[in-house]
PDB file of C-alpha atoms in Angstrom:
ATOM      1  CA  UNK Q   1      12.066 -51.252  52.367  1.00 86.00           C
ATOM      2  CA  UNK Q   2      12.870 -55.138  51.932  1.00 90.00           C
ATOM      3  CA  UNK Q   3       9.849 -55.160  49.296  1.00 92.00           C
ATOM      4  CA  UNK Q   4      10.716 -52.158  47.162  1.00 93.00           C
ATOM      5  CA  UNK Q   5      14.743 -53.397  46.957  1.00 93.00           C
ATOM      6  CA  UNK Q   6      13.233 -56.560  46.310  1.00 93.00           C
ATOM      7  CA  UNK Q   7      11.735 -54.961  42.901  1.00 94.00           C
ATOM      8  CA  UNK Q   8      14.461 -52.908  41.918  1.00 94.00           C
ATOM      9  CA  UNK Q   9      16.917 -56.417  42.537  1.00 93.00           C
ATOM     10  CA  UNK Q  10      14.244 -58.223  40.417  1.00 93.00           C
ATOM     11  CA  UNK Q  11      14.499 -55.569  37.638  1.00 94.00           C
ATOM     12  CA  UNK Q  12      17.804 -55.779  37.323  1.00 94.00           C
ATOM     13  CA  UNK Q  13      17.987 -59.589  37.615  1.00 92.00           C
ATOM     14  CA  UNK Q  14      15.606 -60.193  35.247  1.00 91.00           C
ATOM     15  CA  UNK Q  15      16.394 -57.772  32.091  1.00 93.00           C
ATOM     16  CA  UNK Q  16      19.639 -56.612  32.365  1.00 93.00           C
ATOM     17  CA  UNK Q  17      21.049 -59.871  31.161  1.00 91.00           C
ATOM     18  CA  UNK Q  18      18.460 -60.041  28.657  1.00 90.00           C
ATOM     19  CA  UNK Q  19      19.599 -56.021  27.328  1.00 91.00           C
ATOM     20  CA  UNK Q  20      23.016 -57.457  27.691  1.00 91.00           C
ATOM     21  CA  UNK Q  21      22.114 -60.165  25.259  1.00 87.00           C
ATOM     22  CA  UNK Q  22      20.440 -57.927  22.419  1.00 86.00           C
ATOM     23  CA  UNK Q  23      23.009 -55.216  22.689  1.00 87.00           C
ATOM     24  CA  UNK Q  24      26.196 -57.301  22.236  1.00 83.00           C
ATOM     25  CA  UNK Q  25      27.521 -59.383  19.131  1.00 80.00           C
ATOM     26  CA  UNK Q  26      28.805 -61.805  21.543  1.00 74.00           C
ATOM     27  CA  UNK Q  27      26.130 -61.881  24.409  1.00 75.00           C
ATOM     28  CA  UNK Q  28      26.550 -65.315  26.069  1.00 82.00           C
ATOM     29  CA  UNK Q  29      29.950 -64.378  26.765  1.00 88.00           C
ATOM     30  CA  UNK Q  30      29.606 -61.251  28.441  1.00 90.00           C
ATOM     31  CA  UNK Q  31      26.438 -62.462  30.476  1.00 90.00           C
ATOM     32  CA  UNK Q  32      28.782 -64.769  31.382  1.00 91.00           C
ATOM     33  CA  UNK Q  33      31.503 -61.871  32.502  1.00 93.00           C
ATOM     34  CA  UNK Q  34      29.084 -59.594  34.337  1.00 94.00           C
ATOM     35  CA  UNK Q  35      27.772 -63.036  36.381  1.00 93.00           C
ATOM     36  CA  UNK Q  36      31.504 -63.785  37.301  1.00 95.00           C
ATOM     37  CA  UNK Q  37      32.011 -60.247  38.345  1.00 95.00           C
ATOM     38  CA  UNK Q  38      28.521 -59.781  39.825  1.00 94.00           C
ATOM     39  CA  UNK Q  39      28.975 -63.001  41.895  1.00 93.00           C
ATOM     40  CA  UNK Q  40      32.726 -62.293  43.256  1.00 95.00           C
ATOM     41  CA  UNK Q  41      31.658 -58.530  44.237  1.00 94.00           C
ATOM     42  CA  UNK Q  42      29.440 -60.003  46.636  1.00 92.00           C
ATOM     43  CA  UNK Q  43      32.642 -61.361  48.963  1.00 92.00           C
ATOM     44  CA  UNK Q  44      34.199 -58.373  49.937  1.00 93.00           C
ATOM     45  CA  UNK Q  45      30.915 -56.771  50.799  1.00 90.00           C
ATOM     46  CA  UNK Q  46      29.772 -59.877  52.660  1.00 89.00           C
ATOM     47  CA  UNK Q  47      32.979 -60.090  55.113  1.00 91.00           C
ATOM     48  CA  UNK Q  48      32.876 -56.042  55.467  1.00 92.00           C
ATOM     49  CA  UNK Q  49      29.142 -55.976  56.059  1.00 92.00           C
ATOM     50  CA  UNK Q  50      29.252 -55.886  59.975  1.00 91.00           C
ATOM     51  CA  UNK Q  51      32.177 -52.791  60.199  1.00 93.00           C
ATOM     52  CA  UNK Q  52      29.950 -50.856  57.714  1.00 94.00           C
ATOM     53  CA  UNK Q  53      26.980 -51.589  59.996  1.00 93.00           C
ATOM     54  CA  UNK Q  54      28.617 -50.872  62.863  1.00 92.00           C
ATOM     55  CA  UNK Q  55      30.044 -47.575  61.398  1.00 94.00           C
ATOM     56  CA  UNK Q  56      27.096 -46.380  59.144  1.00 93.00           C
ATOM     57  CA  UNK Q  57      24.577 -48.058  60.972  1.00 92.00           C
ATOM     58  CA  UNK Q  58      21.514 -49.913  59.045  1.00 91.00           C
ATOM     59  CA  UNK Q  59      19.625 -46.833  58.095  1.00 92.00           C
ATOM     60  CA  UNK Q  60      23.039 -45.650  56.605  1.00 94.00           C
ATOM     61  CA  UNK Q  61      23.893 -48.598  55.190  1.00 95.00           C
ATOM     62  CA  UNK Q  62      20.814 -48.750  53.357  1.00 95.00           C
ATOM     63  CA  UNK Q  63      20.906 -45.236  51.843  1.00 96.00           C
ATOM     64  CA  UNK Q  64      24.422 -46.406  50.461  1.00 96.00           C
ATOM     65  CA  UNK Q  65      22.644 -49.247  48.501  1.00 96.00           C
ATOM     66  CA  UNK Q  66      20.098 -47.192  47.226  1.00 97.00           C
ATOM     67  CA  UNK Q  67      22.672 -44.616  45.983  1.00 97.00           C
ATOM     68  CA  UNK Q  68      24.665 -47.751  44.037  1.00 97.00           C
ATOM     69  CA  UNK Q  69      20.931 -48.543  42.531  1.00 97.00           C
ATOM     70  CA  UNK Q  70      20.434 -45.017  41.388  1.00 97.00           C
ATOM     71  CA  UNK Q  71      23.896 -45.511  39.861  1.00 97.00           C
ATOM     72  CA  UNK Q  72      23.181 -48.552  37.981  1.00 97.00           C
ATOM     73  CA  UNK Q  73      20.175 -48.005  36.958  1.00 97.00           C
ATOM     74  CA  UNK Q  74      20.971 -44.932  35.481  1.00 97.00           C
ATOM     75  CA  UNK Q  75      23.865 -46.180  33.773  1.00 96.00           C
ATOM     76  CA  UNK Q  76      22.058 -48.992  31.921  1.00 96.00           C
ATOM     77  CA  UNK Q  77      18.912 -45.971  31.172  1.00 95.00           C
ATOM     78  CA  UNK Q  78      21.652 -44.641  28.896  1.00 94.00           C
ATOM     79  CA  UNK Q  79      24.111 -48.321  28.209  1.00 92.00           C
ATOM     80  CA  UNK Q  80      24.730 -48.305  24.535  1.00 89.00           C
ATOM     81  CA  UNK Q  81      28.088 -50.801  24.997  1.00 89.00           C
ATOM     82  CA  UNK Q  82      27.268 -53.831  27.287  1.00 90.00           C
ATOM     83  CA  UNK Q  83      31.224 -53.935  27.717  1.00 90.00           C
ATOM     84  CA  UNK Q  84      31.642 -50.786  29.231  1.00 91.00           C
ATOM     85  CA  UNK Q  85      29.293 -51.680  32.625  1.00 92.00           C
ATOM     86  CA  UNK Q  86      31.606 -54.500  33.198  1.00 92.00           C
ATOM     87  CA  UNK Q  87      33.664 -52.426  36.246  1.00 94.00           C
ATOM     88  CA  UNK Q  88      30.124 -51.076  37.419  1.00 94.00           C
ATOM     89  CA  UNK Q  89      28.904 -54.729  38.223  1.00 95.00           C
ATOM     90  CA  UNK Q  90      30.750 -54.406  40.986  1.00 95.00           C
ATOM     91  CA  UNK Q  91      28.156 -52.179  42.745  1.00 96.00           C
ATOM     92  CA  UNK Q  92      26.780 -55.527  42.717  1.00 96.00           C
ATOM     93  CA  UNK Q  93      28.162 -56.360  45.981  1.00 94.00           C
ATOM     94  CA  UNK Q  94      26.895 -53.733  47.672  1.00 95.00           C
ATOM     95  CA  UNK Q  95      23.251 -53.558  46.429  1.00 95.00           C
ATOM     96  CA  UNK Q  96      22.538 -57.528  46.930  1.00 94.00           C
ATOM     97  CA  UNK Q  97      25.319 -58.426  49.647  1.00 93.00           C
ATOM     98  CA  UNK Q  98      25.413 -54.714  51.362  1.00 94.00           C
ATOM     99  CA  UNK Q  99      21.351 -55.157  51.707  1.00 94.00           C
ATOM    100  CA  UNK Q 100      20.707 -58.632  52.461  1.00 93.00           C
ATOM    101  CA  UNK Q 101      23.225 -57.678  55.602  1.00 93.00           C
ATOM    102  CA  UNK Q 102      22.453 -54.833  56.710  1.00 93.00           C
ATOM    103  CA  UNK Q 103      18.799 -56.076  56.768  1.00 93.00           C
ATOM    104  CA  UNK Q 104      19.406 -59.455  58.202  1.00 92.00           C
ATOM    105  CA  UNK Q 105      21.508 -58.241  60.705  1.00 91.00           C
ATOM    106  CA  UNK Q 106      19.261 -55.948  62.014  1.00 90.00           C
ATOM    107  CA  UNK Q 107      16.141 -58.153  62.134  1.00 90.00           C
ATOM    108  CA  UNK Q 108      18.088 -60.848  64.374  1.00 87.00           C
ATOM    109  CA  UNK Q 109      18.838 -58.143  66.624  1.00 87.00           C
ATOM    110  CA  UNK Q 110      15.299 -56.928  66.613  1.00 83.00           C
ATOM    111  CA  UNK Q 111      13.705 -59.991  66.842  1.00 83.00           C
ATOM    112  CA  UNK Q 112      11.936 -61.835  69.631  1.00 83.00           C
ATOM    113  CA  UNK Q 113      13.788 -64.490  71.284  1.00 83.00           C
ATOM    114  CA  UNK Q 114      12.990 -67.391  69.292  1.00 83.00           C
ATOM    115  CA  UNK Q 115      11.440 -65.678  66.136  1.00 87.00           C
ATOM    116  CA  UNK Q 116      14.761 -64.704  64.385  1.00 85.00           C
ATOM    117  CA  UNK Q 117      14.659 -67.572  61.806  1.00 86.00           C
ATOM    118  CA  UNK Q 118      10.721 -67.012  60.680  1.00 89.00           C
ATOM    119  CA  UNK Q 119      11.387 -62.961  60.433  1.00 90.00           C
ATOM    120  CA  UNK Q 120      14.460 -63.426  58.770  1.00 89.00           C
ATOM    121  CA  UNK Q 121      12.194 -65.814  56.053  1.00 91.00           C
ATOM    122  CA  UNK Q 122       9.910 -63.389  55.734  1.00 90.00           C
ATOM    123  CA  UNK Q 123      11.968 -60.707  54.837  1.00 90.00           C
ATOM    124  CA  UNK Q 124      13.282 -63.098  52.159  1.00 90.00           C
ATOM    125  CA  UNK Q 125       9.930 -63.924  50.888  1.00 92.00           C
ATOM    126  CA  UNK Q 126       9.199 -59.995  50.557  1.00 90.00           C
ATOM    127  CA  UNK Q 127      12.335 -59.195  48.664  1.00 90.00           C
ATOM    128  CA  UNK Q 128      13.495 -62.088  46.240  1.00 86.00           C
ATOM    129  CA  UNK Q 129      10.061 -63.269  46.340  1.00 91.00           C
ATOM    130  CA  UNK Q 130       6.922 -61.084  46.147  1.00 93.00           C
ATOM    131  CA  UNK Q 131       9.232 -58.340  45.039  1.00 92.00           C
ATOM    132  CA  UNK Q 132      11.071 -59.678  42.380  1.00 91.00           C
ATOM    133  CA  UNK Q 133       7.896 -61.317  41.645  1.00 92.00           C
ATOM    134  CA  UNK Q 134       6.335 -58.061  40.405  1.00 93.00           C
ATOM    135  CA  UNK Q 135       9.581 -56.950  38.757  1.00 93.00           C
ATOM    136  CA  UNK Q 136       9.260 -59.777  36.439  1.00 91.00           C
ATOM    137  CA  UNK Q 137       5.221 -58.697  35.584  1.00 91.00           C
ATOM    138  CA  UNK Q 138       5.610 -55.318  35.882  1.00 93.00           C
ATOM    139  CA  UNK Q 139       8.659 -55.171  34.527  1.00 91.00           C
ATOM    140  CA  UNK Q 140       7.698 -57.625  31.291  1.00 90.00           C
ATOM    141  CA  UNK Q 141       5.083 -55.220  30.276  1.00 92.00           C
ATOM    142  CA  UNK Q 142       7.041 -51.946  30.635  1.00 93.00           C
ATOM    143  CA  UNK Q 143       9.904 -53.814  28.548  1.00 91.00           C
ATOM    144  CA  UNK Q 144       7.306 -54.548  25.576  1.00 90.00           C
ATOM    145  CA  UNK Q 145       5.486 -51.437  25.461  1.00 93.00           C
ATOM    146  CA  UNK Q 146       7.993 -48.788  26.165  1.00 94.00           C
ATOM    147  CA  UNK Q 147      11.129 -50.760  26.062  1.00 92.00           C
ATOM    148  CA  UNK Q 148      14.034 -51.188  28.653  1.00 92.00           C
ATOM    149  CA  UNK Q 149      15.130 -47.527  29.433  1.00 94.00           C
ATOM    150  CA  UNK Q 150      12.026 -46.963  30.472  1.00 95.00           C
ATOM    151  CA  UNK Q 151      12.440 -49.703  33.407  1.00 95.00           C
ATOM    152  CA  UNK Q 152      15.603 -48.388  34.762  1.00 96.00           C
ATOM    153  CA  UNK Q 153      14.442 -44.981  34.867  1.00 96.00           C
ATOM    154  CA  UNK Q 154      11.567 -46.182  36.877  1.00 96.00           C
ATOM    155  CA  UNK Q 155      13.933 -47.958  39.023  1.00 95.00           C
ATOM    156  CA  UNK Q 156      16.192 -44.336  39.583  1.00 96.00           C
ATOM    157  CA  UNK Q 157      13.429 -41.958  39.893  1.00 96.00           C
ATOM    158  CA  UNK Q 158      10.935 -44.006  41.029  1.00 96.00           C
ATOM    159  CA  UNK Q 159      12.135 -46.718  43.115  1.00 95.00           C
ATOM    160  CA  UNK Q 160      15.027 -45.316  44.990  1.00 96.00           C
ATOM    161  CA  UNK Q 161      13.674 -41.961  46.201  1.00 95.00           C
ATOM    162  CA  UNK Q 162      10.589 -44.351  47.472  1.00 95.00           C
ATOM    163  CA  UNK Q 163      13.028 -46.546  49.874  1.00 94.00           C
ATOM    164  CA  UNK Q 164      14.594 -43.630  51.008  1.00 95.00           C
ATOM    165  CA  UNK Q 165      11.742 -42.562  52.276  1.00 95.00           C
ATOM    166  CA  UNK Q 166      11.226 -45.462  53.601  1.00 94.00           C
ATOM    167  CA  UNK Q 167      14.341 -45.564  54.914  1.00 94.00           C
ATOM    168  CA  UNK Q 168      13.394 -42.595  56.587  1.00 93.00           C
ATOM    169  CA  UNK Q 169      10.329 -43.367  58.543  1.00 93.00           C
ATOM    170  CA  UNK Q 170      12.360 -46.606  59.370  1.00 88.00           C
ATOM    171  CA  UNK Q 171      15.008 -44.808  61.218  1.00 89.00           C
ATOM    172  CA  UNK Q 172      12.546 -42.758  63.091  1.00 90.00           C
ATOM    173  CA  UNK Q 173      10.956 -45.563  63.955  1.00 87.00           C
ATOM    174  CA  UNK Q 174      13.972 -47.563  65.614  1.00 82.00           C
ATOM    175  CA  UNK Q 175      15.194 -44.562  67.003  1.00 82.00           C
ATOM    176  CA  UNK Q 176      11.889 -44.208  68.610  1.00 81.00           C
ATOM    177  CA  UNK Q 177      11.694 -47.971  69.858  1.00 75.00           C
ATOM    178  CA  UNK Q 178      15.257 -47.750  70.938  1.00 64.00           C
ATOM    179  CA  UNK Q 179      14.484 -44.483  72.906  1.00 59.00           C
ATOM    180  CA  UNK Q 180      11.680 -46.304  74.469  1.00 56.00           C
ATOM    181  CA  UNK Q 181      13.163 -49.339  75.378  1.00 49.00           C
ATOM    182  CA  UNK Q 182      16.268 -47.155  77.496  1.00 47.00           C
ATOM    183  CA  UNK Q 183      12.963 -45.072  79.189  1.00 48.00           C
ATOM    184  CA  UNK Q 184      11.871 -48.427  80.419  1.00 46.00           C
ATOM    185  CA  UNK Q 185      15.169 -49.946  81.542  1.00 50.00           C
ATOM    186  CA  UNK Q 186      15.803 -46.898  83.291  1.00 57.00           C
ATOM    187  CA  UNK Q 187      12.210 -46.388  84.781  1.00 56.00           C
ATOM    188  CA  UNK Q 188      12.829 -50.956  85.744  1.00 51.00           C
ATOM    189  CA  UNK Q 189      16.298 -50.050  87.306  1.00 49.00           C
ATOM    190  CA  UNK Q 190      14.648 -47.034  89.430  1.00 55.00           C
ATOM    191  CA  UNK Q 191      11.764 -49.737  91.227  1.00 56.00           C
ATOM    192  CA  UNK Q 192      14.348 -52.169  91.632  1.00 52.00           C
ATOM    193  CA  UNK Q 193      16.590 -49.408  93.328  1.00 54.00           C
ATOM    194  CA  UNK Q 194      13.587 -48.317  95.395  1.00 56.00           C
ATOM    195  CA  UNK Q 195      12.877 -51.427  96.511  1.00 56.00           C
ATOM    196  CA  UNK Q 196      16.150 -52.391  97.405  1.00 57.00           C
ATOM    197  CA  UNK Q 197      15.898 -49.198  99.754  1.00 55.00           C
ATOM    198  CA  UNK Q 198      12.293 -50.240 101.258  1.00 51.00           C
ATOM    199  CA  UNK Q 199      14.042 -53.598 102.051  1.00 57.00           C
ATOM    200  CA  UNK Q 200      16.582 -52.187 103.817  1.00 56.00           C
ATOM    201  CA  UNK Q 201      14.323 -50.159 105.798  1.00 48.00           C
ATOM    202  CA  UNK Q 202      12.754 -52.612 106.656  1.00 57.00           C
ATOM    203  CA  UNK Q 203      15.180 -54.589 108.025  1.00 59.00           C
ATOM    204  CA  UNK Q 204      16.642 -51.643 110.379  1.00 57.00           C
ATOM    205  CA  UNK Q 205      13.698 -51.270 111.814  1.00 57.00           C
TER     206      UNK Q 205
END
């Protein structure tokens, strides 16, 4: 999941601007705009992260950010007025500070004691590295030979039904660990029950 975000992030990151740029009169100034926006919408969504986790859970939250994907990319498929995406930048928040939550968040929890901070680098170096990596390859070529629509549609038809899949077998699996993990609890506080009896017993008799 962290890899394929990681490439539709790295699309985005790496030619919207550059769209932006050949599409407006005046293109340093709204790259500048949509960075300002970009950059405050991640606030809100970083201090609301954890009561959208805790209410949607991770697998939820994650679909959310996949929807806001499909919406941008979509939007910038079809983006004939770079002014005009100015309000939709704020999906920003949610597809760079909604994920990078959700996902941290739940690694810590699911880590081993002790192995947090090398899973949560890992996850880093899959998504802003090895996956916006490829954006900027695969991404380069796509933009030269069949120009820029044709990387945001692969982003919205592509890309996001991909991670929710993803995001499906994901849930499945934690729901199957965490289903697991309450069998053996349960089956740990049932011997230590039983042998609390057997000590008793013993010492009566």
């Amino acid at each position: 999941v962290a890899l394929v975000a990681g490439i539709s992030g790295g699309f985005i990151d790496s030619y919207l601007f550059l769209q932006v740029y050949d599409l407006s009169d005046d293109g340093a100034t709204i790259v500048s705009v949509l960075v300002a926006v970009q950059t405050l919408s991640e606030i809100p969504l970083f201090f609301m992260s954890s009561v959208l986790i805790e209410r949607f859970g991770t697998a939820g939250c994650l679909v959310i950010v996949m929807v806001a994907f499909f919406i941008r990319d979509i939007v910038y498929t079809y983006m004939e007025e770079p002014w005009y995406i100015v309000p939709l930048e704020m999906l920003h928040g949610v597809t760079f500070g909604l994920l990078l939550a959700s996902l941290t968040t739940y690694i810590y929890d699911a880590s081993p004691k002790g192995a947090a901070g090398t899973m949560i680098g890992l996850l880093s170096a899959f998504m802003r590295g090895i996956g916006a990596g490829i954006a900027s390859l695969v991404g380069g070529y796509i933009y030269d030979e069949f120009g820029v629509p044709t990387v945001w549609k692969i982003g919205a038809y592509g890309l996001v039904p991909a991670s929710l899949l993803l995001i499906g077998v994901f849930a499945w699996l934690a729901r199957r660990q965490s289903s697991t993990t309450v069998d053996l609890e349960k089956q740990l506080v049932d011997e230590a029950d039983s042998t609390s009896e057997l000590s008793k017993v013993s010492q009566i008799q």
